mmCIF file of C-alpha atoms in Angstrom:
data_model
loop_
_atom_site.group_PDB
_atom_site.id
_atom_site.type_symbol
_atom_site.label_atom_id
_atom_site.label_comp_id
_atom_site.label_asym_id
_atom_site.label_seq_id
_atom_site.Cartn_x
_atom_site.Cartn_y
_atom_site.Cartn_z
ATOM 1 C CA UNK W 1 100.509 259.120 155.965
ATOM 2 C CA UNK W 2 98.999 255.892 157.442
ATOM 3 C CA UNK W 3 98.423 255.473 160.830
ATOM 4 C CA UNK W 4 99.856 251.825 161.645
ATOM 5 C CA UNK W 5 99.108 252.490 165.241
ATOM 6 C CA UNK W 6 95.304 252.593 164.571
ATOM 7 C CA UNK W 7 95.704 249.419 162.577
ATOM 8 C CA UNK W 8 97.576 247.808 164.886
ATOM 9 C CA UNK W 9 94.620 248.276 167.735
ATOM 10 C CA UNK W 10 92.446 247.275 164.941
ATOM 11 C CA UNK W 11 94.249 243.936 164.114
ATOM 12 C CA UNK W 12 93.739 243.614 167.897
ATOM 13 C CA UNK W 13 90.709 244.459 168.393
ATOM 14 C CA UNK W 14 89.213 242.551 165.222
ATOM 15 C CA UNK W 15 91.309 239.256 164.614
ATOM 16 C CA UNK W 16 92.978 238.648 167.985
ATOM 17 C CA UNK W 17 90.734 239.460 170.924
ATOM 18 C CA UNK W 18 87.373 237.658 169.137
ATOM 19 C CA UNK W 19 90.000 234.153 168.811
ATOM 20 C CA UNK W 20 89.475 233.947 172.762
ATOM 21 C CA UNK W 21 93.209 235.492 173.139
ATOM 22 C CA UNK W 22 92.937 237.484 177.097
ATOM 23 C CA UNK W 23 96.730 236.794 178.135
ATOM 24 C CA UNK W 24 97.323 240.740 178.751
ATOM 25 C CA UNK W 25 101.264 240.157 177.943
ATOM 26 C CA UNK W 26 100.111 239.174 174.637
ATOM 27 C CA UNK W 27 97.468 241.451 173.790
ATOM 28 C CA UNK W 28 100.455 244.307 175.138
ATOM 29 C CA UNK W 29 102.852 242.726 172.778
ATOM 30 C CA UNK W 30 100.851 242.463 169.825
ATOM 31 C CA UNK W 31 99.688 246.393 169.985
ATOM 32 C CA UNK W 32 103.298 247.868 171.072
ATOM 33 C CA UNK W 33 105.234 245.358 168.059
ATOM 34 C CA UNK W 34 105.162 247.868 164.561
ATOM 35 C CA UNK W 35 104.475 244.472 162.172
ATOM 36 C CA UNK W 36 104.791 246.789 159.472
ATOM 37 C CA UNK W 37 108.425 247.180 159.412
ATOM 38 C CA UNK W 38 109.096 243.083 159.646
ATOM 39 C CA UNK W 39 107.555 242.518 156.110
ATOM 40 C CA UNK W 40 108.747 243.894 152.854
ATOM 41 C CA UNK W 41 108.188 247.668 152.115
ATOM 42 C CA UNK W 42 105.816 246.514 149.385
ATOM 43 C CA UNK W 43 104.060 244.776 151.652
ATOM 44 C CA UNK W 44 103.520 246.835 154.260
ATOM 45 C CA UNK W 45 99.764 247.761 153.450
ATOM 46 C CA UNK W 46 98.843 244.491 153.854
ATOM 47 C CA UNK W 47 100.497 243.686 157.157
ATOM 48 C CA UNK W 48 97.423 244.254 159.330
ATOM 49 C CA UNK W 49 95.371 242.412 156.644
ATOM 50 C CA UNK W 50 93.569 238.586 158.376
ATOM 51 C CA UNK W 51 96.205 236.620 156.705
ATOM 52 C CA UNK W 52 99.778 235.329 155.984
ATOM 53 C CA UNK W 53 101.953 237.605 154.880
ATOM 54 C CA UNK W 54 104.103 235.932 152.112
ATOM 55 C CA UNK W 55 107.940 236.292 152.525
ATOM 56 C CA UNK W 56 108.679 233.496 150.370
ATOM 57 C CA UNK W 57 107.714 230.026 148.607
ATOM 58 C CA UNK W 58 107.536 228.292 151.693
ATOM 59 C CA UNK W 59 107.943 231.332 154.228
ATOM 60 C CA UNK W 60 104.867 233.692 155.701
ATOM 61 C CA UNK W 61 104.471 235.505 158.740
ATOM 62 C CA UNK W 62 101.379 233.841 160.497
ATOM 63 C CA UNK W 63 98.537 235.870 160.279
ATOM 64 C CA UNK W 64 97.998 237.414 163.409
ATOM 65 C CA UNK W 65 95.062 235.314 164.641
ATOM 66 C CA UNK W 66 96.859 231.631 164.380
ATOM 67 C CA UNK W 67 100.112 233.875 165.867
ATOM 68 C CA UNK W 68 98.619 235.091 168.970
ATOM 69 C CA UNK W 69 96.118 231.528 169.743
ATOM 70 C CA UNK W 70 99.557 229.753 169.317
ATOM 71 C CA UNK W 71 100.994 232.515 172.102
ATOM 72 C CA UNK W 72 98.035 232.243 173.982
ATOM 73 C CA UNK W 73 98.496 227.914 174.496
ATOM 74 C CA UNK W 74 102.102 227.932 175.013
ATOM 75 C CA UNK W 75 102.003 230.284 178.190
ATOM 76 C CA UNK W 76 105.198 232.132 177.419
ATOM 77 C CA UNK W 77 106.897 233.311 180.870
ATOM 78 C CA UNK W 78 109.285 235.891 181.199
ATOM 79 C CA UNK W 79 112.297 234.318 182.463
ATOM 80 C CA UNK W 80 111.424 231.329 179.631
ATOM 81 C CA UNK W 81 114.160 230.962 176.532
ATOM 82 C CA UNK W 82 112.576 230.507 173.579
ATOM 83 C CA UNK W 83 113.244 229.160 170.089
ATOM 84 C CA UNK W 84 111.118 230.265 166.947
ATOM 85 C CA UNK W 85 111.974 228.190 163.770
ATOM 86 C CA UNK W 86 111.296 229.932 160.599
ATOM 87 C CA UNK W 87 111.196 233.675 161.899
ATOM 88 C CA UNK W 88 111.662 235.048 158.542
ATOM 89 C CA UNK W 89 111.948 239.551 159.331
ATOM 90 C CA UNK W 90 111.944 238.751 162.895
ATOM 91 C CA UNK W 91 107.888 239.672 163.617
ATOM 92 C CA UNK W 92 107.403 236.794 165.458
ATOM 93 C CA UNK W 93 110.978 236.743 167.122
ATOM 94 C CA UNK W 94 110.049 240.721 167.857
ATOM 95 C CA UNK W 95 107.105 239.446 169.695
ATOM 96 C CA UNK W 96 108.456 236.876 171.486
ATOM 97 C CA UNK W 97 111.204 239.208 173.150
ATOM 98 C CA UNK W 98 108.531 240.991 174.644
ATOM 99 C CA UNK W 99 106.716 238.099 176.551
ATOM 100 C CA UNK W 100 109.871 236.221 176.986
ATOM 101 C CA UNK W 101 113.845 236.486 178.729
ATOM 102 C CA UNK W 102 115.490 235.381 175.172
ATOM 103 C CA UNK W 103 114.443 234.543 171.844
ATOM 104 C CA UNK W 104 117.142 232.721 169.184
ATOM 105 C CA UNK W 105 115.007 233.113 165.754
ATOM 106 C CA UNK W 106 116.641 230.843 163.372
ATOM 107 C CA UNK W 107 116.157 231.332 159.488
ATOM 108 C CA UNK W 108 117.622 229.054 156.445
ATOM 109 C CA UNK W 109 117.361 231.780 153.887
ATOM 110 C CA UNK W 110 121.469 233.698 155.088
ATOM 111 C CA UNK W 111 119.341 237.349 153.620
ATOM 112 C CA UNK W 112 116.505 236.941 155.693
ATOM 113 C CA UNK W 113 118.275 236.021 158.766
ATOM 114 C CA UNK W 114 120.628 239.028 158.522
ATOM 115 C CA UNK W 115 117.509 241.610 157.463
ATOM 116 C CA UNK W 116 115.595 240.341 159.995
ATOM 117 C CA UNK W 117 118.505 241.080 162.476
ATOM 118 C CA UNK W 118 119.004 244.411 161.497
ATOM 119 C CA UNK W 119 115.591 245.426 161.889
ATOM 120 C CA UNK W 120 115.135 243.813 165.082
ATOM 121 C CA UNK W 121 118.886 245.397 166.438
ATOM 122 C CA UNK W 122 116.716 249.128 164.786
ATOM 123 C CA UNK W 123 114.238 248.821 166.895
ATOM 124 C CA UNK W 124 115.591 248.336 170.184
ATOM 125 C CA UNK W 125 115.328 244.490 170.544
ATOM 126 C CA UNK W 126 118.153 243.711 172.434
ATOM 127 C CA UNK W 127 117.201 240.330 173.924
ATOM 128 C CA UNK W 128 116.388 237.959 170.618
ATOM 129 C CA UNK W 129 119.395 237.053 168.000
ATOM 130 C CA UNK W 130 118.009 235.563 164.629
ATOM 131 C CA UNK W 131 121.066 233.088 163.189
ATOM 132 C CA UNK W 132 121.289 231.910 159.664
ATOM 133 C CA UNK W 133 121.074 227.925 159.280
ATOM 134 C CA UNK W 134 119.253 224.662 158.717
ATOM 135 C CA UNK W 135 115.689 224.624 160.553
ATOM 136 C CA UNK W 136 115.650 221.230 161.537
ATOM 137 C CA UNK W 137 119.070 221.637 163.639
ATOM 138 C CA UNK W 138 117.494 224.485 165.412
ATOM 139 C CA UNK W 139 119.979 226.309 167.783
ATOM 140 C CA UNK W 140 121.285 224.029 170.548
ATOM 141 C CA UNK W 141 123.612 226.307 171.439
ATOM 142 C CA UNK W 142 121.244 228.765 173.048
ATOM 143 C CA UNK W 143 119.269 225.977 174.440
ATOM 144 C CA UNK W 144 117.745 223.988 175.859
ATOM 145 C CA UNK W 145 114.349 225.648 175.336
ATOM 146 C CA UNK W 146 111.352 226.711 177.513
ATOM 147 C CA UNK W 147 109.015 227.102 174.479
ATOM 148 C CA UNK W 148 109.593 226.600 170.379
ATOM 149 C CA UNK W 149 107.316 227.328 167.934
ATOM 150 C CA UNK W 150 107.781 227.111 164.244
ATOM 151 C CA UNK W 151 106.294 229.742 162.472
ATOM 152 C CA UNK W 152 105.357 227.264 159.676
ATOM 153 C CA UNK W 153 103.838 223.983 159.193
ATOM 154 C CA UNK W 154 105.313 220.984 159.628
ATOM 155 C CA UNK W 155 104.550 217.365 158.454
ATOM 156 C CA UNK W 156 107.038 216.041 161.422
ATOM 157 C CA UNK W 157 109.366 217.232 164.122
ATOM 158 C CA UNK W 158 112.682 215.850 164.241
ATOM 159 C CA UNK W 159 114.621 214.587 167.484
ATOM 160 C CA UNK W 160 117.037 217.537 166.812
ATOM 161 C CA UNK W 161 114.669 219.753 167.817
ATOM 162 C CA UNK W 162 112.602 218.239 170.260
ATOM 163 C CA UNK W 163 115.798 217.472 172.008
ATOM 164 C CA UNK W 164 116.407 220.747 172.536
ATOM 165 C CA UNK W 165 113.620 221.787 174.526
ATOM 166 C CA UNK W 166 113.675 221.458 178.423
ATOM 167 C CA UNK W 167 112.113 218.772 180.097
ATOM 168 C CA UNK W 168 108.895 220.623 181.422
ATOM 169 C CA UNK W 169 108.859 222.496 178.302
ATOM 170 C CA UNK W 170 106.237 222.960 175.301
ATOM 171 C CA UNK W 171 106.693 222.980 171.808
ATOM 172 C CA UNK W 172 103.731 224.704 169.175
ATOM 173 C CA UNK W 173 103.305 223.919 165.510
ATOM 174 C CA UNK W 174 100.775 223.902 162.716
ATOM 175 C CA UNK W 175 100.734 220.105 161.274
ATOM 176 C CA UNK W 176 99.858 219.353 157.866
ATOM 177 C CA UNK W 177 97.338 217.262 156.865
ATOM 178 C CA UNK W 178 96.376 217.318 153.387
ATOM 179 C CA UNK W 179 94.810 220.549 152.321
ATOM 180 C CA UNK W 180 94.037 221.211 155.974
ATOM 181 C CA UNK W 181 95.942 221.920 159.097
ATOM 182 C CA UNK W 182 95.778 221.446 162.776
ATOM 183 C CA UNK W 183 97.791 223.002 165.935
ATOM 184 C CA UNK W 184 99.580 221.037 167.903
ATOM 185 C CA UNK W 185 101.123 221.505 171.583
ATOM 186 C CA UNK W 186 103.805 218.809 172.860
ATOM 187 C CA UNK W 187 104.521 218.985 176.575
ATOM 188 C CA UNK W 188 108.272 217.443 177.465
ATOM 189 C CA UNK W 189 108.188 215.409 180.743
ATOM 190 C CA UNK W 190 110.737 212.912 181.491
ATOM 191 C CA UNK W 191 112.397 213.306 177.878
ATOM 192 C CA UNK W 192 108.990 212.166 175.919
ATOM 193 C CA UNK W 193 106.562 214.787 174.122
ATOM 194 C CA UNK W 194 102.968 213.838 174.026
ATOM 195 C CA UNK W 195 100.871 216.247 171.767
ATOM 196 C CA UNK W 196 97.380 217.859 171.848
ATOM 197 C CA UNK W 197 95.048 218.927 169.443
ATOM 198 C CA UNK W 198 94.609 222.939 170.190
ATOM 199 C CA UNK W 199 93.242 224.294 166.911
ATOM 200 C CA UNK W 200 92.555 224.562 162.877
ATOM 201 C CA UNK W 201 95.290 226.430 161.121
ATOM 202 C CA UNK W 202 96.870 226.116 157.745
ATOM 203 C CA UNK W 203 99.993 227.365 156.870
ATOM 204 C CA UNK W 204 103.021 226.634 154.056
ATOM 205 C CA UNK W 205 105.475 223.548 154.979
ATOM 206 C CA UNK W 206 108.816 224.557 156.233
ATOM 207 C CA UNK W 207 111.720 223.528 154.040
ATOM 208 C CA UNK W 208 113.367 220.275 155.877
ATOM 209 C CA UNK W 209 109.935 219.579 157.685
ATOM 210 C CA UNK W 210 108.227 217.081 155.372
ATOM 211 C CA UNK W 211 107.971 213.633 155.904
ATOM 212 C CA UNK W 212 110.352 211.560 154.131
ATOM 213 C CA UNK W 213 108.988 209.959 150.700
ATOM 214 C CA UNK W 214 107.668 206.030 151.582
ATOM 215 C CA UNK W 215 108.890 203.499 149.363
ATOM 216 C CA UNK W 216 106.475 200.804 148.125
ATOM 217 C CA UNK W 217 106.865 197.629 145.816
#
């Protein structure tokens, strides 16, 4: 029988603790979360593994290094409201709940969204709810938003969704450039993000996130 416990501490120990990741809540989060059951049952051996784990064409969930650093820079609070775009099974979202008050995951793919419910609703995560629709409309609803993070590159972000986090607020994403990637943070103050370089990540585009084709004659 494998001992996803031990791995867990392992992934901890090995991937997310050497990235410069100390926030306790985090490190807490990341051993107590079973990441195993939020991916595929064929999958499950490589859930611990030092990269994504692929859900889908254009859906992963982050390995656990880029995961955490982007926890680490966005200073999740515990009475913050969070949004994570792109949750696919709810890992993420599952994470989140633990650092945060409430989590709305939000997932395009209607099969995802409801698996990833179930299995968060199974294991006892009673303050996140993942909904089924477009990325790039996010979930106003349950907003406006301490923190989002998309759990996906982007290429940009639209007003939709940066209007829906609080002024005061920060927003986390891996943007793509090229073959390569970077992390961004934006920090909301007085209705205008500015963004900062935090770190080198790659990661596939989310659907609706790519920059609109440019015309030339």
């Amino acid at each position: 029988m494998v001992d996803y416990s031990n791995r867990r501490t392992m992934m901890v120990d090995t991937q997310v603790r050497p990235s410069d990741v100390t926030k306790f809540p985090i490190i807490d989060a990341m051993l107590s979360v079973p990441r195993e059951v939020y991916v595929p049952d064929q999958l499950r051996e490589a859930a611990y593994m030092g990269e994504h784990v692929v859900l889908s064409a254009d859906r992963v969930v982050l390995e656990p290094r880029t995961f955490a650093k982007m926890l680490e820079v966005v200073d999740v609070q515990p009475d913050h409201t969070v949004l994570d775009l792109g949750c696919g099974l709810g890992y993420s979202t599952a994470v989140l709940a633990r650092l945060a008050d409430f989590v709305a995951g939000v997932e395009d793919d209607e099969d995802l969204a409801n698996e990833a419910q179930s299995i968060l609703s199974e294991n006892g995560v009673d303050n996140a709810a993942v909904m089924a629709g477009d990325l790039t409309e996010g979930a106003a609803k349950s907003g406006p938003y301490d923190i989002i993070i998309a759990q996906g590159a982007v290429e940009e972000i639209p007003a939709t969704i940066l209007d829906q986090l609080r002024d005061g607020g920060r927003i986390a994403a891996i943007f793509a450039e090229g073959s390569l990637g970077v992390v961004r943070v934006g920090y909301k103050s007085n209705g205008i993000v500015s963004w900062r370089f935090s770190f080198n990540a790659t990661a596939p585009t989310l659907s609706g996130f790519k920059k609109a084709a440019a015309f030339s004659l």
